[in-house]
Short mmCIF file of C-alpha atoms in Angstrom, two decimals:
data_model
loop_
_atom_site.label_atom_id
_atom_site.label_comp_id
_atom_site.label_asym_id
_atom_site.label_seq_id
_atom_site.Cartn_x
_atom_site.Cartn_y
_atom_site.Cartn_z
CA MET A 1 8.39 40.27 -13.87
CA LYS A 2 10.07 38.69 -16.89
CA ALA A 3 9.63 35.04 -17.63
CA ASP A 4 13.29 34.30 -16.97
CA GLU A 5 13.58 36.72 -14.05
CA ALA A 6 14.30 35.67 -10.45
CA PRO A 7 11.90 36.50 -7.55
CA PRO A 8 11.89 40.12 -6.29
CA ALA A 9 15.17 41.46 -5.02
CA ASP A 10 13.94 41.93 -1.45
CA THR A 11 13.26 38.21 -0.98
CA PRO A 12 16.78 37.32 0.30
CA GLN A 13 16.69 40.27 2.76
CA THR A 14 13.25 39.25 4.01
CA LEU A 15 14.34 35.66 4.51
CA ALA A 16 17.52 36.79 6.25
CA ALA A 17 15.48 38.96 8.63
CA LEU A 18 13.17 36.06 9.44
CA ASN A 19 16.12 33.76 10.04
CA ALA A 20 17.67 36.36 12.35
CA GLU A 21 14.40 36.62 14.30
CA ALA A 22 14.26 32.85 14.61
CA ALA A 23 17.85 32.79 15.91
CA ARG A 24 17.00 35.45 18.50
CA LEU A 25 14.00 33.43 19.71
CA ARG A 26 16.15 30.34 20.03
CA ALA A 27 18.69 32.29 22.09
CA ASP A 28 15.95 33.66 24.39
CA LEU A 29 14.56 30.19 24.95
CA ALA A 30 17.99 28.79 25.79
CA HIS A 31 18.58 31.69 28.20
CA LEU A 32 15.27 31.03 30.01
CA ARG A 33 16.10 27.38 30.36
CA ARG A 34 19.46 28.25 31.94
CA ASP A 35 17.74 30.68 34.32
CA LEU A 36 15.21 28.04 35.33
CA ALA A 37 17.92 25.50 36.01
CA GLN A 38 19.82 28.01 38.12
CA ALA A 39 16.64 29.00 39.98
CA LYS A 40 15.90 25.37 40.85
CA ALA A 41 19.37 24.95 42.28
CA GLU A 42 19.10 28.10 44.39
CA PHE A 43 15.54 27.43 45.58
CA SER A 44 16.38 23.97 46.86
CA ALA A 45 18.37 25.55 49.75
CA LEU A 46 15.61 27.97 50.89
CA PRO A 47 13.27 27.47 53.89
CA ALA A 48 9.80 25.99 53.33
CA ALA A 49 7.89 29.33 53.13
CA GLN A 50 10.37 30.91 50.79
CA LEU A 51 10.52 27.66 48.83
CA LEU A 52 6.74 27.76 48.35
CA GLU A 53 6.85 31.32 47.11
CA ALA A 54 9.79 30.55 44.90
CA ASN A 55 7.97 27.51 43.55
CA GLU A 56 5.02 29.70 42.57
CA GLN A 57 7.37 32.03 40.77
CA LEU A 58 9.02 29.06 39.16
CA VAL A 59 5.65 27.78 37.89
CA LEU A 60 4.85 31.19 36.46
CA ALA A 61 8.28 31.36 34.87
CA SER A 62 7.80 27.85 33.43
CA LEU A 63 4.44 28.85 31.93
CA GLN A 64 6.04 31.94 30.46
CA ALA A 65 8.91 29.88 29.08
CA GLN A 66 6.47 27.39 27.56
CA GLN A 67 4.55 30.20 25.89
CA ILE A 68 7.76 31.65 24.51
CA ALA A 69 8.82 28.22 23.30
CA GLU A 70 5.49 27.69 21.53
CA THR A 71 5.76 31.12 19.94
CA ALA A 72 9.29 30.34 18.84
CA VAL A 73 8.24 27.05 17.26
CA SER A 74 5.33 28.76 15.50
CA ASP A 75 7.61 31.49 14.22
CA LEU A 76 10.13 28.94 13.01
CA ASP A 77 7.39 27.08 11.13
CA GLU A 78 6.29 30.36 9.57
CA VAL A 79 9.87 31.13 8.56
CA ALA A 80 10.16 27.74 6.92
CA ARG A 81 6.80 28.17 5.19
CA LEU A 82 7.65 31.62 3.88
CA ALA A 83 11.00 30.39 2.66
CA ARG A 84 9.22 27.76 0.55
CA LEU A 85 6.40 29.95 -0.80
CA ASP A 86 6.63 32.17 -3.85
CA PRO A 87 6.63 35.72 -2.45
CA LEU A 88 4.57 37.19 -5.32
CA THR A 89 1.76 34.67 -5.77
CA GLU A 90 2.02 32.98 -2.33
CA LEU A 91 1.88 29.64 -4.13
CA PRO A 92 4.24 26.78 -3.25
CA GLY A 93 7.63 27.35 -4.74
CA ARG A 94 9.79 24.84 -6.56
CA ALA A 95 11.15 23.16 -3.41
CA MET A 96 7.71 22.69 -1.85
CA MET A 97 6.27 21.37 -5.12
CA LEU A 98 9.05 18.79 -5.36
CA ASP A 99 8.30 17.63 -1.80
CA ARG A 100 4.58 17.31 -2.53
CA MET A 101 5.26 15.46 -5.75
CA GLU A 102 7.53 13.02 -3.92
CA HIS A 103 4.79 12.40 -1.35
CA ALA A 104 2.10 11.99 -4.04
CA ILE A 105 4.27 9.58 -6.03
CA ALA A 106 4.88 7.48 -2.92
CA LEU A 107 1.12 7.23 -2.32
CA SER A 108 0.42 6.41 -5.97
CA ARG A 109 3.10 3.73 -5.94
CA ARG A 110 1.64 2.23 -2.79
CA HIS A 111 -1.97 2.24 -4.04
CA GLY A 112 -1.24 1.47 -7.69
CA THR A 113 -2.88 4.68 -8.94
CA HIS A 114 -1.92 7.43 -11.39
CA LEU A 115 -1.14 11.10 -10.91
CA ALA A 116 -0.60 13.87 -13.43
CA VAL A 117 1.67 16.91 -13.66
CA LEU A 118 0.53 19.88 -15.76
CA PHE A 119 3.17 22.37 -16.94
CA LEU A 120 1.69 25.78 -17.86
CA ASP A 121 3.28 28.70 -19.65
CA ILE A 122 1.54 32.04 -20.28
CA ASP A 123 1.58 32.83 -23.99
CA HIS A 124 3.19 36.15 -25.06
CA PHE A 125 3.88 37.13 -21.45
CA LYS A 126 7.08 38.95 -22.41
CA GLN A 127 5.02 41.37 -24.53
CA ILE A 128 2.96 42.28 -21.45
CA ASN A 129 6.10 43.11 -19.48
CA ASP A 130 7.69 44.98 -22.37
CA THR A 131 4.65 47.08 -23.30
CA LEU A 132 2.83 47.57 -19.97
CA GLY A 133 5.62 47.18 -17.44
CA HIS A 134 6.62 44.63 -14.84
CA GLY A 135 4.00 45.87 -12.37
CA CYS A 136 1.27 44.89 -14.78
CA GLY A 137 3.04 41.59 -15.44
CA ASP A 138 3.14 40.84 -11.70
CA GLU A 139 -0.60 41.50 -11.39
CA VAL A 140 -1.25 39.15 -14.31
CA LEU A 141 0.74 36.43 -12.53
CA LYS A 142 -1.30 36.93 -9.36
CA GLN A 143 -4.60 36.68 -11.22
CA VAL A 144 -3.49 33.57 -13.09
CA ALA A 145 -2.45 32.01 -9.77
CA ARG A 146 -5.87 32.71 -8.23
CA ARG A 147 -7.69 31.29 -11.25
CA LEU A 148 -5.64 28.12 -11.14
CA GLN A 149 -6.33 27.66 -7.44
CA SER A 150 -10.07 28.08 -8.03
CA ILE A 151 -10.11 25.22 -10.55
CA VAL A 152 -8.20 22.39 -8.91
CA ARG A 153 -9.50 20.07 -6.20
CA ASP A 154 -8.55 20.36 -2.55
CA ALA A 155 -6.24 17.38 -2.87
CA ASP A 156 -4.36 18.98 -5.79
CA THR A 157 -1.57 21.57 -5.68
CA VAL A 158 -0.80 24.64 -7.78
CA GLY A 159 2.75 25.98 -7.66
CA ARG A 160 4.82 28.60 -9.39
CA HIS A 161 7.74 26.98 -11.17
CA SER A 162 9.55 30.09 -12.39
CA GLY A 163 8.76 33.34 -14.20
CA ASP A 164 5.45 32.85 -16.03
CA GLU A 165 5.50 29.06 -15.61
CA PHE A 166 3.21 27.18 -13.23
CA LEU A 167 2.84 23.55 -12.17
CA VAL A 168 -0.38 21.75 -11.27
CA LEU A 169 -0.13 18.45 -9.41
CA LEU A 170 -3.21 16.24 -9.79
CA SER A 171 -2.80 13.73 -6.98
CA GLU A 172 -5.24 11.18 -8.41
CA VAL A 173 -6.01 10.33 -12.04
CA THR A 174 -8.39 7.39 -11.83
CA GLN A 175 -10.98 8.10 -14.54
CA LEU A 176 -10.77 8.54 -18.27
CA GLY A 177 -9.74 12.05 -19.21
CA ASP A 178 -9.28 13.43 -15.66
CA ALA A 179 -6.09 15.27 -16.58
CA GLY A 180 -7.51 16.44 -19.90
CA LEU A 181 -10.66 17.71 -18.20
CA ILE A 182 -8.65 19.83 -15.75
CA ALA A 183 -6.49 21.11 -18.62
CA GLU A 184 -9.64 22.14 -20.53
CA LYS A 185 -10.98 23.97 -17.46
CA ILE A 186 -7.67 25.78 -17.07
CA LEU A 187 -7.67 26.90 -20.72
CA HIS A 188 -11.22 28.27 -20.44
CA ALA A 189 -10.55 29.98 -17.10
CA ILE A 190 -7.43 31.75 -18.35
CA GLU A 191 -9.23 32.92 -21.51
CA ALA A 192 -11.55 35.15 -19.42
CA PRO A 193 -10.54 38.85 -19.74
CA CYS A 194 -7.83 39.85 -17.27
CA VAL A 195 -8.41 43.42 -16.06
CA VAL A 196 -5.29 45.19 -14.79
CA GLY A 197 -5.88 48.85 -14.10
CA ALA A 198 -7.18 50.41 -17.29
CA HIS A 199 -6.14 47.42 -19.39
CA ALA A 200 -8.32 44.44 -20.30
CA LEU A 201 -5.92 41.74 -21.40
CA SER A 202 -6.72 38.60 -23.35
CA LEU A 203 -4.63 35.75 -22.02
CA SER A 204 -3.96 32.18 -23.02
CA VAL A 205 -1.72 29.42 -21.74
CA SER A 206 -0.09 26.39 -23.31
CA VAL A 207 -0.29 23.24 -21.19
CA GLY A 208 1.73 20.03 -21.22
CA VAL A 209 0.62 16.91 -19.35
CA ALA A 210 2.76 14.05 -18.03
CA VAL A 211 1.32 11.07 -16.14
CA TYR A 212 2.88 8.85 -13.48
CA PRO A 213 4.14 6.18 -13.94
CA GLU A 214 3.83 5.99 -17.75
CA HIS A 215 5.73 9.22 -18.44
CA GLY A 216 8.15 9.12 -15.51
CA GLU A 217 8.58 7.79 -11.98
CA ASP A 218 10.21 10.77 -10.28
CA PRO A 219 9.38 14.50 -10.04
CA ALA A 220 12.26 15.69 -12.22
CA THR A 221 11.33 13.36 -15.10
CA LEU A 222 7.62 14.17 -14.90
CA ILE A 223 8.32 17.92 -14.90
CA ARG A 224 10.74 17.60 -17.82
CA HIS A 225 8.29 15.56 -19.89
CA ALA A 226 5.36 17.86 -19.07
CA ASP A 227 7.56 20.79 -20.12
CA ALA A 228 8.34 19.05 -23.42
CA ALA A 229 4.64 18.42 -24.03
CA MET A 230 3.90 22.09 -23.29
CA TYR A 231 6.42 23.24 -25.90
CA ARG A 232 4.96 20.78 -28.40
CA ALA A 233 1.52 22.29 -27.81
CA LYS A 234 2.92 25.84 -28.11
CA ARG A 235 4.65 25.03 -31.40
CA HIS A 236 1.46 23.52 -32.81
CA GLN A 237 -1.00 26.19 -31.66
CA ARG A 238 -0.94 28.43 -28.59
CA GLY A 239 -3.75 28.09 -26.11
CA ILE A 240 -4.05 24.29 -26.25
CA TYR A 241 -2.79 21.34 -24.23
CA ALA A 242 -0.94 18.17 -25.17
CA PHE A 243 0.05 14.94 -23.47
CA TYR A 244 3.67 13.86 -23.41
CA TRP A 245 4.14 11.42 -26.28
CA ASP A 246 6.96 8.90 -26.46
CA ARG A 247 6.26 6.32 -29.13
CA SER A 248 9.42 4.39 -28.27
CA ALA A 249 8.05 3.40 -24.87
CA ASP A 250 6.11 0.14 -24.58
CA GLY A 251 2.45 0.67 -23.83
CA MET A 252 2.68 4.44 -24.16
CA ASP A 253 0.29 4.68 -27.10
CA THR A 254 -2.30 2.54 -25.32
CA PHE A 255 -2.23 4.60 -22.14
CA ALA A 256 -2.21 7.96 -23.90
CA SER A 257 -5.13 7.02 -26.11
CA ARG A 258 -7.02 5.75 -23.06
CA LEU A 259 -6.39 8.98 -21.23
CA GLU A 260 -7.06 11.39 -24.10
CA PRO A 261 -10.25 13.48 -23.94
CA ALA A 262 -13.04 12.55 -26.31
CA HIS A 263 -12.48 15.45 -28.67
CA HIS A 264 -8.78 14.62 -28.96
CA ALA A 265 -9.68 11.03 -29.80
CA ALA A 266 -12.13 12.36 -32.39
CA SER A 267 -9.39 14.56 -33.83
CA ARG A 268 -7.07 11.60 -34.10
CA GLU A 269 -9.83 9.55 -35.76
CA ALA A 270 -10.56 12.41 -38.19
CA GLU A 271 -6.86 12.63 -38.99
CA ALA A 272 -6.75 8.89 -39.66
CA GLN A 273 -9.83 9.14 -41.87
CA ALA A 274 -8.32 12.06 -43.79
CA THR A 275 -5.12 10.08 -44.33
CA HIS A 276 -7.12 7.09 -45.53
CA ALA A 277 -9.14 9.30 -47.87
CA ALA A 278 -5.95 10.81 -49.28
CA ARG A 279 -4.59 7.35 -49.95
CA LEU A 280 -7.81 6.35 -51.66
CA LEU A 281 -7.68 9.51 -53.75
CA ALA A 282 -4.11 8.80 -54.78
CA LEU A 283 -5.06 5.22 -55.59
CA ARG A 284 -8.04 6.45 -57.59
CA GLU A 285 -5.84 8.85 -59.54
CA ALA A 286 -3.40 6.04 -60.22
CA GLN A 287 -6.25 3.80 -61.30
CA GLU A 288 -7.60 6.53 -63.56
CA GLN A 289 -4.19 6.96 -65.15
CA LEU A 290 -3.90 3.20 -65.57
CA GLN A 291 -7.43 3.06 -66.95
CA ALA A 292 -6.69 5.84 -69.46
CA HIS A 293 -3.54 4.05 -70.57
CA GLY A 294 -5.44 0.78 -70.85
CA GLN A 295 -8.18 2.39 -72.86
CA ALA A 296 -5.62 3.90 -75.24
CA THR A 297 -3.94 0.50 -75.61
CA ILE A 298 -7.27 -1.21 -76.26
CA LEU A 299 -8.27 1.36 -78.87
CA SER A 300 -4.88 1.01 -80.52
CA GLN A 301 -5.21 -2.78 -80.61
CA VAL A 302 -8.78 -2.54 -81.95
CA ALA A 303 -7.55 -0.27 -84.74
CA HIS A 304 -4.68 -2.67 -85.42
CA ILE A 305 -7.04 -5.67 -85.58
CA SER A 306 -9.35 -3.69 -87.86
CA ARG A 307 -6.46 -3.07 -90.19
CA LEU A 308 -5.55 -6.78 -90.13
CA VAL A 309 -9.12 -7.68 -91.03
CA GLU A 310 -9.05 -5.19 -93.88
CA ASP A 311 -5.76 -6.70 -95.07
CA LEU A 312 -7.29 -10.19 -95.03
CA ILE A 313 -10.24 -8.92 -96.99
CA ASP A 314 -7.90 -7.30 -99.48
CA ALA A 315 -5.96 -10.55 -99.81
CA ALA A 316 -9.23 -12.38 -100.53
CA ARG A 317 -10.10 -9.78 -103.15
CA VAL A 318 -6.70 -10.25 -104.78
CA SER A 319 -7.23 -14.03 -105.00
CA THR A 320 -10.63 -13.55 -106.64
CA GLY A 321 -9.48 -10.79 -109.01
CA LYS A 322 -11.66 -8.15 -107.39
CA PHE A 323 -8.86 -6.15 -105.78
CA GLU A 324 -8.66 -2.55 -106.88
CA VAL A 325 -5.80 -0.18 -106.13
CA GLU A 326 -6.76 3.41 -105.40
CA PRO A 327 -3.85 5.85 -104.85
CA ALA A 328 -4.29 8.11 -101.81
CA LEU A 329 -2.26 10.42 -99.56
CA ILE A 330 -1.26 9.03 -96.15
CA GLU A 331 0.54 10.52 -93.11
CA LEU A 332 3.99 9.00 -92.99
CA ARG A 333 4.41 9.64 -89.25
CA GLY A 334 1.34 7.59 -88.43
CA LEU A 335 2.52 4.77 -90.66
CA VAL A 336 5.94 4.72 -89.01
CA ASP A 337 4.35 4.75 -85.53
CA ARG A 338 2.17 1.79 -86.41
CA CYS A 339 5.14 -0.08 -87.81
CA ILE A 340 7.16 0.58 -84.65
CA GLU A 341 4.24 -0.51 -82.45
CA VAL A 342 3.85 -3.78 -84.33
CA SER A 343 7.61 -4.42 -84.31
CA ARG A 344 8.19 -3.25 -80.70
CA PRO A 345 8.75 -6.77 -79.22
CA ARG A 346 11.38 -7.56 -81.88
CA ILE A 347 13.03 -4.16 -81.39
CA ASP A 348 13.17 -4.49 -77.58
CA ALA A 349 14.47 -8.08 -77.58
CA PRO A 350 17.95 -7.36 -79.01
CA ARG A 351 17.89 -3.88 -77.45
#
C-alpha cells in the first residue's frame, strides 16, 4: 500500500454489507415486536386454559425476541467498531483516534496533567512498495503496528493515521522524559530486522512529539504540530525523534527543555559549548591579529625612537666638532615610508 493510498478497495463493500445486515436485524426485531403485540391482543380473549398455554408460548417468544435483540445490538456494535478500525492493521482509524484524544484531553484538563501525541512515518516506505510490491508493503505495515502495540502501556493508544503514518497517544506524561523514553523505545523496536517472505528489511521511522497543553489544546492542533516535528526530524536525520518547537510561544522553551531526554539535553549543552568555543576561537584570532599589529607598531616606534636618539647624538657631535659625514647608499622607499609615517597625523588632518 502506498503512503498516500486509501484503504483497500473492498472496505466500502464490506461496510455496506455490514450495514445491510444491521438493517435486516433491526427489521426482524421490529417485526417480532409487532407480532408480540398482536399476540397479546388476541390472547386476552381466550379461555383460561388456552390463555395459560398461549402465555407460555408468549414467554418463549419473548425470550427468543430478547435473544435476537441482544444479538442485533452486539452486531450493531461490531459494525460500528469495524467501521472505525483500520481494516489492514486492525488499529483504531482516524475517527476513533480523534475520539480517544478528545476523551484524554478532557481528563488531562480536569486533572491538570499532560499528554503526548507521537506522529510516526516509516522512512523510505515508497521504495518498499515500488521494489517489492504492495503485498510486501502491507505486511511491513502490519509488523510495524504489532511492534508499536507491544511498546505502549495499556492506557495508551496506537492508531493508523494514513498510509505509512501512525499515531501514538500517551494518555499521561507526568515524569521527565516520558514521551522521549517511549519515542526511543519505538525507534529501537522498529530498527529490528523485518522479515517478509524471503526479504529481511531494515526499517526506521521518524517521530515527532507534541505535548498537551503546551503544543496545542485540541486533537487537530496536536496532530498538526506532531506532524511538523516529525518532518523536522526527517529533514535533519532519518530515524530520530524531535519535539515540536515554537520559540514564539511563552514558556515553550522551559517546558521543552524540561521534557527533553537526558541525551538531547546533553546534545544541546554540547552545541552551546561548541558555539562558545567557536566564539572564543574567533576572539583569539582577532586578538592575535591585534597583537601582531600592535607588535609591528611597537617595533616601528622603537626603531623611530632609536633614530631620534641617533639624531640627537649626531647633533651633539656637530656642536662639539666631532661629527663626521660618511656617504652611504640608502633605500629610498624605506626613507619615504618613514617620512610618511612620521607625517601621517599632519597628512590626515587636512585630508
